[in-house]
PDB file of C-alpha atoms in Angstrom:
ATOM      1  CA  UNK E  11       0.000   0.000   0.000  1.00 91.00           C
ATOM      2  CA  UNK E  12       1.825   3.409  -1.435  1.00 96.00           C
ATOM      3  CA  UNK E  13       2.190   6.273   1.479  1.00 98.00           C
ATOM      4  CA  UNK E  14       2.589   9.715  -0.226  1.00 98.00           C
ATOM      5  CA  UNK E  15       3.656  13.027   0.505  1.00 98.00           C
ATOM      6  CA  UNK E  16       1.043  15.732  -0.222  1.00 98.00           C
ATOM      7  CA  UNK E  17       3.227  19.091  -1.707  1.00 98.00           C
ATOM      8  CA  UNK E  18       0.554  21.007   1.500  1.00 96.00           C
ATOM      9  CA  UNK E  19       2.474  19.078   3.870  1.00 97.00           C
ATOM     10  CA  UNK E  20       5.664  21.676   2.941  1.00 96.00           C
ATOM     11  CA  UNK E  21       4.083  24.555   2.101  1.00 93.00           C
ATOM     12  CA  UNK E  22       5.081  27.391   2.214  1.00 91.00           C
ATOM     13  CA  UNK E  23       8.114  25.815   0.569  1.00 93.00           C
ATOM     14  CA  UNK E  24       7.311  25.097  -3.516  1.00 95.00           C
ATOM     15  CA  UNK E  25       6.460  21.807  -4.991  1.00 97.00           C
ATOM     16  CA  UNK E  26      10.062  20.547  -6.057  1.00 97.00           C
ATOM     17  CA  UNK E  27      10.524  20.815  -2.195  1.00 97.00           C
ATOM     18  CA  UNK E  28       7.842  18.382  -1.941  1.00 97.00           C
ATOM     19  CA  UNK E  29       9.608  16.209  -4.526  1.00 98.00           C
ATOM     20  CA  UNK E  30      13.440  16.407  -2.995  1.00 98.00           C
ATOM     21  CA  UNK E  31      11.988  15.479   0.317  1.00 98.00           C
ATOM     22  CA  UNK E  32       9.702  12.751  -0.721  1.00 98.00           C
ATOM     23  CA  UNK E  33      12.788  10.871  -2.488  1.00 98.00           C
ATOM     24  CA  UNK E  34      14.925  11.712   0.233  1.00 98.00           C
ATOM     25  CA  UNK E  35      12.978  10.081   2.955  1.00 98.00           C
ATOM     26  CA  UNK E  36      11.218   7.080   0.945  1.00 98.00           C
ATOM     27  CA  UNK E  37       8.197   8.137   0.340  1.00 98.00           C
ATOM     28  CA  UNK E  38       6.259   6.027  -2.550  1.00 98.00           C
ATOM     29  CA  UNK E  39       4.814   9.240  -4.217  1.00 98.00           C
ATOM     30  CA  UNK E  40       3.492  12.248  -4.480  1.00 98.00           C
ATOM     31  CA  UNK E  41      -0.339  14.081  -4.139  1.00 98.00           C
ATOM     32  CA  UNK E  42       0.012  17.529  -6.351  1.00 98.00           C
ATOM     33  CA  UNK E  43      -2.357  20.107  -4.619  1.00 96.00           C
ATOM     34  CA  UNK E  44      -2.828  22.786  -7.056  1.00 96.00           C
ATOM     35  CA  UNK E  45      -2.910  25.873  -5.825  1.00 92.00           C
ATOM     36  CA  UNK E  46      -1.143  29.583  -6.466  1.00 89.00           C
ATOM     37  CA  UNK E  47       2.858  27.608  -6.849  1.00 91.00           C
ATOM     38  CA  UNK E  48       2.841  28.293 -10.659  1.00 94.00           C
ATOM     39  CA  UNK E  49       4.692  25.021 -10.857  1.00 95.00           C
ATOM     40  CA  UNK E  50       1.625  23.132  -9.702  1.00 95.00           C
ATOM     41  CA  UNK E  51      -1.034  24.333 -12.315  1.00 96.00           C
ATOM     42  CA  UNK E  52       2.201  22.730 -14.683  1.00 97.00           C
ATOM     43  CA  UNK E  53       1.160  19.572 -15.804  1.00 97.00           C
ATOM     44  CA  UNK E  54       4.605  19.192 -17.744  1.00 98.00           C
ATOM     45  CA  UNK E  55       6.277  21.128 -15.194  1.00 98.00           C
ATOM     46  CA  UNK E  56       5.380  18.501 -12.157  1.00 98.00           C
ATOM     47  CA  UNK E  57       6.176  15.483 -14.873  1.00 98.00           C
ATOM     48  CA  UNK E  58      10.197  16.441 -14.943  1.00 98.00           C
ATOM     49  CA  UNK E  59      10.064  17.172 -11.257  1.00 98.00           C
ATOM     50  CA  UNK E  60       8.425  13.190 -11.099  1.00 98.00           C
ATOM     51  CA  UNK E  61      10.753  12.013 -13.535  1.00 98.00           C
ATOM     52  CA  UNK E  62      14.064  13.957 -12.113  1.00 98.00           C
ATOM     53  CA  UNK E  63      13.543  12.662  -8.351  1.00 98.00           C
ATOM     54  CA  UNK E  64      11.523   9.366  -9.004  1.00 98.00           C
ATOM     55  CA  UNK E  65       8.824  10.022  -7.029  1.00 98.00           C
ATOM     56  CA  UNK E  66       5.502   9.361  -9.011  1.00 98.00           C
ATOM     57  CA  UNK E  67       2.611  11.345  -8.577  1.00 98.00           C
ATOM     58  CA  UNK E  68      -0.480   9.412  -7.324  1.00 98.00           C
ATOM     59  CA  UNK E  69      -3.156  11.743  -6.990  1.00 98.00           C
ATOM     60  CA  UNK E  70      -3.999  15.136  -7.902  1.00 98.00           C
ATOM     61  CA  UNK E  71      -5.650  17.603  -5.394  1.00 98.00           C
ATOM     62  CA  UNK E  72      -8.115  19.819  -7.661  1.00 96.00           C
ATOM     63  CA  UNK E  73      -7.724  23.454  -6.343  1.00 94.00           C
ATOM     64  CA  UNK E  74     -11.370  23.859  -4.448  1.00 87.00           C
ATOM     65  CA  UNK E  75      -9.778  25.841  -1.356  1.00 79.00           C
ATOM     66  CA  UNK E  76     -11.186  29.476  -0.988  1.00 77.00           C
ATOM     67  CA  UNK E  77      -7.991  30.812  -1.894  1.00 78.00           C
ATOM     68  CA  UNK E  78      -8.135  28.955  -5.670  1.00 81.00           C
ATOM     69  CA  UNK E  79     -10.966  29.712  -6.422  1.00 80.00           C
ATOM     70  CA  UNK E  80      -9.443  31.400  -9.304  1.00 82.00           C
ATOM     71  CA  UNK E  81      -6.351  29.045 -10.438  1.00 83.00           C
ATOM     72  CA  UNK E  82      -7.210  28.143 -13.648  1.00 86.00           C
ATOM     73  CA  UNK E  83     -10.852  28.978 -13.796  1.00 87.00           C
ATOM     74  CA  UNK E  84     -13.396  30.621 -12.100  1.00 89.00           C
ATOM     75  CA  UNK E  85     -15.975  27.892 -13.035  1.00 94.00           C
ATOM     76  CA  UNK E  86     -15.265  24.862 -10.683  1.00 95.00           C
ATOM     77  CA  UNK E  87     -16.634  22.498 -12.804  1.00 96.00           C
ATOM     78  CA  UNK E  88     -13.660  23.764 -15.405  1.00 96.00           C
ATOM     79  CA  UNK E  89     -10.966  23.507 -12.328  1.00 96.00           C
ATOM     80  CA  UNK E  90     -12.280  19.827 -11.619  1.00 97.00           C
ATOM     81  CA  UNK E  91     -12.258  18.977 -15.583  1.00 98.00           C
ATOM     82  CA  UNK E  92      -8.775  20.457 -16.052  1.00 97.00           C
ATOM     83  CA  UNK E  93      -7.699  18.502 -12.432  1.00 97.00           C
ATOM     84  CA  UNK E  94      -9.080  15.528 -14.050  1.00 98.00           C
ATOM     85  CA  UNK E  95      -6.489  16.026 -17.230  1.00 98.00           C
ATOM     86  CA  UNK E  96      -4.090  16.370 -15.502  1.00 98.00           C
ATOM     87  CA  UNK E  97      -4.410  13.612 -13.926  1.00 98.00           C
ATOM     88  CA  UNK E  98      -4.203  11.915 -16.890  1.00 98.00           C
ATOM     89  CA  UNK E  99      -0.688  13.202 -18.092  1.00 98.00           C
ATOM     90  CA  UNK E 100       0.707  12.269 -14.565  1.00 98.00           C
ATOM     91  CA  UNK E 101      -0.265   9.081 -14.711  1.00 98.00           C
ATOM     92  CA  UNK E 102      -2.137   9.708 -11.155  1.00 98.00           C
ATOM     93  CA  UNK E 103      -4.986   7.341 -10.498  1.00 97.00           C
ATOM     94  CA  UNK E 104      -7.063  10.065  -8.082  1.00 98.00           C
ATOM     95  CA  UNK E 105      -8.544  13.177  -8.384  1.00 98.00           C
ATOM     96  CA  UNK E 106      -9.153  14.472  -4.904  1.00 98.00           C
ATOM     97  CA  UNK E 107     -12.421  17.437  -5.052  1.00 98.00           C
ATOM     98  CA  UNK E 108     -13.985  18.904  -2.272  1.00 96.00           C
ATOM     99  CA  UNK E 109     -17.785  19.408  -2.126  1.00 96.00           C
ATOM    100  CA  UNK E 110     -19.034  22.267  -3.594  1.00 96.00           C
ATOM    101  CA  UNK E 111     -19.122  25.792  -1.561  1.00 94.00           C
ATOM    102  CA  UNK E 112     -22.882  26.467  -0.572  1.00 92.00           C
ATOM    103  CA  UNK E 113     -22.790  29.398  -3.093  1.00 92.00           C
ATOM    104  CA  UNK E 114     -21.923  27.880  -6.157  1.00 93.00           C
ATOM    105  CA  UNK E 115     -25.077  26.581  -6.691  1.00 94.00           C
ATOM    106  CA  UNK E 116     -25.310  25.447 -10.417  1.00 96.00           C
ATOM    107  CA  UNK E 117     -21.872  23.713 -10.145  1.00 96.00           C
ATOM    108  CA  UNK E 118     -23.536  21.666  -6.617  1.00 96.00           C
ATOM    109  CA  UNK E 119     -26.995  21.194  -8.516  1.00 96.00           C
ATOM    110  CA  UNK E 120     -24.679  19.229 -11.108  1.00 97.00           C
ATOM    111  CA  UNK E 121     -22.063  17.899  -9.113  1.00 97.00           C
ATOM    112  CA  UNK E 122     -22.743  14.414  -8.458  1.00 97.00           C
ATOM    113  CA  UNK E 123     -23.316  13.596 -11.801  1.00 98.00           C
ATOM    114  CA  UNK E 124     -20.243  15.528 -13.130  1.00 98.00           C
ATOM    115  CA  UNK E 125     -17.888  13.224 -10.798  1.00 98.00           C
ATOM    116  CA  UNK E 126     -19.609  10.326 -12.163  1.00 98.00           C
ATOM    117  CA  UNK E 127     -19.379  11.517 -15.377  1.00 98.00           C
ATOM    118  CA  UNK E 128     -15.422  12.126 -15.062  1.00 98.00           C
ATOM    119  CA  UNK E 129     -14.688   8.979 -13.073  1.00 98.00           C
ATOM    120  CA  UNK E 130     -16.318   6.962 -16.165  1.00 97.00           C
ATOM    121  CA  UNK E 131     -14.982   8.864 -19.093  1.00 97.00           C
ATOM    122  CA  UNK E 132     -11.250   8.899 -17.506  1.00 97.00           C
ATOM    123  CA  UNK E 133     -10.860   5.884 -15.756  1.00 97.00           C
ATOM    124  CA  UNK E 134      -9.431   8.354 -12.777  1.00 98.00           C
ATOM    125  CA  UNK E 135     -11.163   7.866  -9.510  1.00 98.00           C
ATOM    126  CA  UNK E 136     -12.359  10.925  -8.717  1.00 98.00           C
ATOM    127  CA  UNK E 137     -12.289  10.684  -4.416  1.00 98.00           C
ATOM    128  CA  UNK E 138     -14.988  13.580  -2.922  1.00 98.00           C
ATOM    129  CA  UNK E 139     -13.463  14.427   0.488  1.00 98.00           C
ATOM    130  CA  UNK E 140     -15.663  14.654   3.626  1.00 97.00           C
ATOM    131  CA  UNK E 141     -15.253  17.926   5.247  1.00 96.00           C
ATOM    132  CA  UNK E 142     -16.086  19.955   8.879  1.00 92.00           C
ATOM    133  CA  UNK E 143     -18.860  22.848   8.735  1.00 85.00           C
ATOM    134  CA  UNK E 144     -17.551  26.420   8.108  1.00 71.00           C
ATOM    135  CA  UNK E 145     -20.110  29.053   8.479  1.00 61.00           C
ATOM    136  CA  UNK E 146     -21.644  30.459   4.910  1.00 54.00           C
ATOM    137  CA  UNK E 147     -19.976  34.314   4.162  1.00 53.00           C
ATOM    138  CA  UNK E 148     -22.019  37.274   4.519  1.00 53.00           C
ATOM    139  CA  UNK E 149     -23.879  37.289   0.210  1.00 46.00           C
ATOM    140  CA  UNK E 150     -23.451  40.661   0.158  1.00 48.00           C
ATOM    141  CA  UNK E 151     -19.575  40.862   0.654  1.00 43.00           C
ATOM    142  CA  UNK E 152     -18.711  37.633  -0.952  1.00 38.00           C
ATOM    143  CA  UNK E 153     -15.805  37.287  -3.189  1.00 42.00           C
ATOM    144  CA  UNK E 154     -13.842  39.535  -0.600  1.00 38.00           C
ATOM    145  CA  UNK E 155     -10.783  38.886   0.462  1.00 36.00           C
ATOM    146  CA  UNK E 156     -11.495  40.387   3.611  1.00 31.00           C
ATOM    147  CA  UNK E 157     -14.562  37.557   3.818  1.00 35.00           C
ATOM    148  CA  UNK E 158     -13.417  34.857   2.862  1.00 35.00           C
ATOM    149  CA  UNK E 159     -10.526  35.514   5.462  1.00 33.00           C
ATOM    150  CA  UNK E 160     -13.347  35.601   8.572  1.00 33.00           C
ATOM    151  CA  UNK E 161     -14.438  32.164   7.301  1.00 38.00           C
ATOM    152  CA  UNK E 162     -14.352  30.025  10.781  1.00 43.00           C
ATOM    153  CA  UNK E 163     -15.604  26.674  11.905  1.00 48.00           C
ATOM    154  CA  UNK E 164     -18.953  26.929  13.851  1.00 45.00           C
ATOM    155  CA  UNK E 165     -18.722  25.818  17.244  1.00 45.00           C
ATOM    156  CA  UNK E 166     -22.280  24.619  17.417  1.00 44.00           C
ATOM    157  CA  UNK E 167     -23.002  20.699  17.419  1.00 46.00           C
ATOM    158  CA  UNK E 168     -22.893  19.771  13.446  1.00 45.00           C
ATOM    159  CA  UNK E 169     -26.525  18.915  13.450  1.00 42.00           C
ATOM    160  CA  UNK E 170     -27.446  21.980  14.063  1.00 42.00           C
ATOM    161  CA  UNK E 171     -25.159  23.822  11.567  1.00 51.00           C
ATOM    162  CA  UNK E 172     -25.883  25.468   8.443  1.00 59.00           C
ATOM    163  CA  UNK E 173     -22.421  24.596   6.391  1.00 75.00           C
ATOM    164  CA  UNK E 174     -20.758  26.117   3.456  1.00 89.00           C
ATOM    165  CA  UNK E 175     -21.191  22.824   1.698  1.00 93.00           C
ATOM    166  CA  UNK E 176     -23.858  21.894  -0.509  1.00 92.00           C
ATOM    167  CA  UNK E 177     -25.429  19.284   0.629  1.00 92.00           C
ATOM    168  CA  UNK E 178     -23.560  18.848   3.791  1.00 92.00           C
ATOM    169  CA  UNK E 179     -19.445  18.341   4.424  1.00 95.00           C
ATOM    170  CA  UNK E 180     -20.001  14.443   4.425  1.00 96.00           C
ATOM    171  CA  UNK E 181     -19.955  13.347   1.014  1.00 97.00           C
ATOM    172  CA  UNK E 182     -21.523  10.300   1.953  1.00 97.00           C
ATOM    173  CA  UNK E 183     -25.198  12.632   2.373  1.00 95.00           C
ATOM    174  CA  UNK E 184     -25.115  12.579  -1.141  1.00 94.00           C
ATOM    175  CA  UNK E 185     -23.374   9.358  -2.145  1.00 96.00           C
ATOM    176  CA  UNK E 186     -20.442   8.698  -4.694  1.00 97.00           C
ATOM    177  CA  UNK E 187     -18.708   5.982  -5.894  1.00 97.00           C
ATOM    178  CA  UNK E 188     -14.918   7.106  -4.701  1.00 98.00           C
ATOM    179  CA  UNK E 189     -14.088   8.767  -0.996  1.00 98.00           C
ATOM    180  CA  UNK E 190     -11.080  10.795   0.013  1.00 98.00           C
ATOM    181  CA  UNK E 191     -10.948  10.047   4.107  1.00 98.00           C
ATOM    182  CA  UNK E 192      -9.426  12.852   5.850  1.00 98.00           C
ATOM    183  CA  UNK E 193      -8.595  12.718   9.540  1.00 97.00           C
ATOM    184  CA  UNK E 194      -8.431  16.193  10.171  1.00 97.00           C
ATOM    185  CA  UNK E 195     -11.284  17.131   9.084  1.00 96.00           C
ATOM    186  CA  UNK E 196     -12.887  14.358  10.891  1.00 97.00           C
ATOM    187  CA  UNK E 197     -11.145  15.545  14.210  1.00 96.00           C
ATOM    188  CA  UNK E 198     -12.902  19.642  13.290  1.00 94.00           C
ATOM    189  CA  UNK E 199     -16.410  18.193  12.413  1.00 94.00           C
ATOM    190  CA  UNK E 200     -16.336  15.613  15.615  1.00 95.00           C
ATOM    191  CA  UNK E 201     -17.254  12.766  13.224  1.00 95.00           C
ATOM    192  CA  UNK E 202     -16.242   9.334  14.271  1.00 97.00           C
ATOM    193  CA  UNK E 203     -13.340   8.533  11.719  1.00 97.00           C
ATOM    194  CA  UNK E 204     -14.205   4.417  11.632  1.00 97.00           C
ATOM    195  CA  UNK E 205     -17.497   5.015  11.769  1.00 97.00           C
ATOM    196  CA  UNK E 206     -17.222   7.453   8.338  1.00 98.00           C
ATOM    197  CA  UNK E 207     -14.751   4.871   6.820  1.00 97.00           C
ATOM    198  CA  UNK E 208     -17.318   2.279   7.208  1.00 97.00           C
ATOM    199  CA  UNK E 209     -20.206   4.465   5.954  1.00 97.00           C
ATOM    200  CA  UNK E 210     -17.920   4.966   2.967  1.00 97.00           C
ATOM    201  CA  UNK E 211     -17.346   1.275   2.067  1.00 96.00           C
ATOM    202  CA  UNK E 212     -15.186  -0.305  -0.595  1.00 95.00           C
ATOM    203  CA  UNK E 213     -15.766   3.438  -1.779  1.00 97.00           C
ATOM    204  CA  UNK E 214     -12.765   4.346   0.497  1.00 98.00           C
ATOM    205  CA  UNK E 215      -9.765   4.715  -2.356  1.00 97.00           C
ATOM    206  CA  UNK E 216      -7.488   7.613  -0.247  1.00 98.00           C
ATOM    207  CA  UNK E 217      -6.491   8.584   2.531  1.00 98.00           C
ATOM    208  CA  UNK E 218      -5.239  11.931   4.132  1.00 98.00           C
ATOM    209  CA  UNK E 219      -3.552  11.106   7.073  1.00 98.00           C
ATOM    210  CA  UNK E 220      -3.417  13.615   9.805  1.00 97.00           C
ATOM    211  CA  UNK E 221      -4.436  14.102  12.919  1.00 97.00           C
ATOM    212  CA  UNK E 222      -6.902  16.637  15.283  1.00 95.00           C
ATOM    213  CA  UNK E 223      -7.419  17.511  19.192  1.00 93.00           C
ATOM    214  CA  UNK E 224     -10.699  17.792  18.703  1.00 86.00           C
ATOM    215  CA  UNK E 225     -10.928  21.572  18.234  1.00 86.00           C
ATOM    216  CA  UNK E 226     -13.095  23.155  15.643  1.00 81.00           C
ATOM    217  CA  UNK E 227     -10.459  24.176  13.156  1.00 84.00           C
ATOM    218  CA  UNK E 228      -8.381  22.120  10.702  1.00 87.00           C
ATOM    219  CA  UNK E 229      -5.286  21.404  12.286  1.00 92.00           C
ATOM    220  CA  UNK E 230      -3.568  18.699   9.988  1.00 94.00           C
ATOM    221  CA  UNK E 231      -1.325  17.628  13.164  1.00 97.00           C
ATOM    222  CA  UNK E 232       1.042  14.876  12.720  1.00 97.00           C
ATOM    223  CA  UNK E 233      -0.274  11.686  12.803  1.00 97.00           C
ATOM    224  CA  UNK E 234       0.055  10.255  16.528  1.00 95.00           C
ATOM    225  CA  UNK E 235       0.067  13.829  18.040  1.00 96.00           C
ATOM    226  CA  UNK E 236      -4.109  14.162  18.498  1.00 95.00           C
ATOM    227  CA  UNK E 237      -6.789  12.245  19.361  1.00 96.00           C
ATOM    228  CA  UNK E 238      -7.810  10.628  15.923  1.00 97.00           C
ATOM    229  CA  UNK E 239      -7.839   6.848  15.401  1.00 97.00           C
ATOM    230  CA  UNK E 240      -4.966   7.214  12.773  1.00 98.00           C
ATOM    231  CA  UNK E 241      -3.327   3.941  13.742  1.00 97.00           C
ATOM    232  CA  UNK E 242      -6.366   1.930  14.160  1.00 97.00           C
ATOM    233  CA  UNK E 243      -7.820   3.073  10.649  1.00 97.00           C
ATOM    234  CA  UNK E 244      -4.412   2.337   9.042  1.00 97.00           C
ATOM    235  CA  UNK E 245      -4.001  -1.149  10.252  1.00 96.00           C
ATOM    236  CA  UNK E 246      -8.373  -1.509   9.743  1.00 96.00           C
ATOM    237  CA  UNK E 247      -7.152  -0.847   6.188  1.00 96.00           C
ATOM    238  CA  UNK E 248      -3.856  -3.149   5.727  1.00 95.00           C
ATOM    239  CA  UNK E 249      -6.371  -5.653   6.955  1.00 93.00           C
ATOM    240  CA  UNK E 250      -8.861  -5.221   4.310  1.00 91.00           C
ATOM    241  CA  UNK E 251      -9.344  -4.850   0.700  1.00 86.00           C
ATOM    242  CA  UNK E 252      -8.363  -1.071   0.702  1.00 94.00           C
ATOM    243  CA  UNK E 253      -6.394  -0.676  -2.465  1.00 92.00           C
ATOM    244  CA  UNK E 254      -5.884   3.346  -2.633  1.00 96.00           C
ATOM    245  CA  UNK E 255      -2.991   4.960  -1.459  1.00 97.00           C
ATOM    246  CA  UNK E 256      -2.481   6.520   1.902  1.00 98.00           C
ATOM    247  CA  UNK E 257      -0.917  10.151   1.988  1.00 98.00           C
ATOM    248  CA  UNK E 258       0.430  12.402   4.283  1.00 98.00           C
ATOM    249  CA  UNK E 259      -0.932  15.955   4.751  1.00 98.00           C
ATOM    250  CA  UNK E 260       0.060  17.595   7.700  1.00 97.00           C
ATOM    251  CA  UNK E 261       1.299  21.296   8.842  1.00 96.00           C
ATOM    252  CA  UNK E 262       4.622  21.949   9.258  1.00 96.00           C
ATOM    253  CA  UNK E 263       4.626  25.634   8.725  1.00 92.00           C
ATOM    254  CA  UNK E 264       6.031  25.806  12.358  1.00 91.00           C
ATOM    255  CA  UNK E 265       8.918  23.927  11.563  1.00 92.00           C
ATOM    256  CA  UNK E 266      11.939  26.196  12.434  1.00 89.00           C
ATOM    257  CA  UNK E 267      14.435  24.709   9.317  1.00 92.00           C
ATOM    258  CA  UNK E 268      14.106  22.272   6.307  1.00 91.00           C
ATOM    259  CA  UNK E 269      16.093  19.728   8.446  1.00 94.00           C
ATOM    260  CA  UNK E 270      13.124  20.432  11.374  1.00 95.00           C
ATOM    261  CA  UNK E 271      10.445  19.780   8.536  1.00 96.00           C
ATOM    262  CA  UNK E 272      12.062  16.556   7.265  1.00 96.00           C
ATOM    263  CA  UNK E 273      12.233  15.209  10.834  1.00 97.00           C
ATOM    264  CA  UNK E 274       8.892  15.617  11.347  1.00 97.00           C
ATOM    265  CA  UNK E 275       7.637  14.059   7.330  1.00 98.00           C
ATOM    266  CA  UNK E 276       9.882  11.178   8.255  1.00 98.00           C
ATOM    267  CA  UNK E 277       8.124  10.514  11.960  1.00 97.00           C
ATOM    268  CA  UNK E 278       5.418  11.138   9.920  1.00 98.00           C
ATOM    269  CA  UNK E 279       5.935   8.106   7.384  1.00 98.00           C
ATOM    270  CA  UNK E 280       7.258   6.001  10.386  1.00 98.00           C
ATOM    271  CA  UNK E 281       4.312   6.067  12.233  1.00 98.00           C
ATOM    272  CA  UNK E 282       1.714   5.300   8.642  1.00 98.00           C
ATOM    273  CA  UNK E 283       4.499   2.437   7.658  1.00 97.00           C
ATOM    274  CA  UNK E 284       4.400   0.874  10.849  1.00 96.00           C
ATOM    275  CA  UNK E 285       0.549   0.857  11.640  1.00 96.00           C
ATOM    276  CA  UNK E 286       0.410  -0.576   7.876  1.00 96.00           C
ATOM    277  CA  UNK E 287       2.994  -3.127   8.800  1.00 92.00           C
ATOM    278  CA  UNK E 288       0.871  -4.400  12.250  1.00 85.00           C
ATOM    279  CA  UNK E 289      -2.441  -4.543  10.217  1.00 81.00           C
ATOM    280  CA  UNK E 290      -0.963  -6.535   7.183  1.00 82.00           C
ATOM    281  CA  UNK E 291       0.657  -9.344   9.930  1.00 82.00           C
ATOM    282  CA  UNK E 292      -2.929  -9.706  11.485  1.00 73.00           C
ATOM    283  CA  UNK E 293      -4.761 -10.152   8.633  1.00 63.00           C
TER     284      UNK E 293
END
């Protein structure tokens, strides 16, 4: 089972950082999130960086985050398309997309058909990703910078809460046939990360590995350092039929020096090798 390296987890360092540190450290490949690095919206660009270090790319991260809303498009449905392509020239097998934003309401009226439109026509799994409720902006001042900014978790239980997400952050409200599983974000919402998995099904194909305290707010700790069952879902996986690839996406933007961030990607890939390692010998 391939762990990657997600290029987030070494932000605000550039992609090729991403690259240099994944083939440094042993890492089986690469997730490209796309975002304003001009090298990442570089399909071509991100194939010599694959090809110069080794490290293949297995999934692509379509740029859905409030601050890319504009990289590449301003229609989602083109950033997901173009995601999908490239994709394709990387030889990726996943497509990670976020449900849609509350307000983009033609792209969420067509959304589930559009992933299984693109998951058919490519032959890409195209993962949805479940997500933790952020509070809708203000209409009137949308498309701020300013707004988007104040965006915040709600600290109200989550069945109470109006999201941002259209239907709901849980992909599983509105059912698809490939899951992204993110830890983090199950830590923010206060959704049972087993529980989710299992509601998800053989439709599990990746995993962001991370870890939360349980506070509203997307932490992406290291794996090990919060309260998420991050061992117990990796070794639940090793034991079944899971056949996607697990990936690392944490923050390191503390990290004091590159040899401080390396460290803390290699405990990192220690701790999702070894909880792969105990589930595979009790299977």
């Amino acid at each position: 089972m391939p762990v990657g390296l997600s290029t987030a987890s070494v932000w605000p360092q550039p992609v090729e950082a991403a690259f240099e540190i994944a083939a440094d450290l042993g890492y089986d490949g690469i997730e490209l999130m796309v975002w304003a690095d001009q090298i990442s919206q570089d399909p071509a660009a991100v194939r010599r960086l694959a090809q110069s270090y080794g490290v293949p790319v297995l999934a692509v991260h379509a740029p859905c985050l409030l601050i890319t809303q504009r990289v590449w498009s301003a229609d989602p449905e083109e950033r997901l398309r173009r995601a999908v392509d490239a994709a394709a020239e990387l030889d990726a097998s996943t497509v990670v997309v976020h449900p849609p934003f509350r307000w983009q309401r033609r792209y969420a009226d067509g959304f589930a058909d559009l992933v299984a439109e693109l998951t058919e026509t490519s032959g890409i799994a195209v993962a949805v990703e479940n997500m933790f409720p952020l509070r809708p902006p203000n209409p009137r001042r949308f498309g701020s910078r300013l707004q988007a900014s104040r965006l915040r978790p709600m600290a109200a239980p989550a069945s109470l809460q109006v999201s941002a997400f259209r239907p709901s952050p849980d992909p599983t409200d509105q059912g698809h046939r490939h899951y992204t599983l993110d830890l983090s974000h199950t830590a923010a919402a206060h959704v049972d990360a087993m529980e989710l998995a299992a509601r998800m099904g053989d439709g599990l194909r990746h995993i962001h590995l991370a870890d939360g305290s349980g506070l509203a707010k997307d932490q992406h700790l290291l794996p090990g350092r919060g309260k998420q069952p991050c061992g117990e879902l990796c070794e639940h996986l090793a034991r079944g039929n899971f056949d996607g690839a697990v990936v690392i996406e944490v923050n390191t933007r503390k990290s004091r020096t590159p040899e401080e961030r390396s460290a803390e990607l290699a405990e990192a890939l220690a701790f999702a090798r070894l909880h792969l390692f105990r589930g595979s010998l009790r299977h």
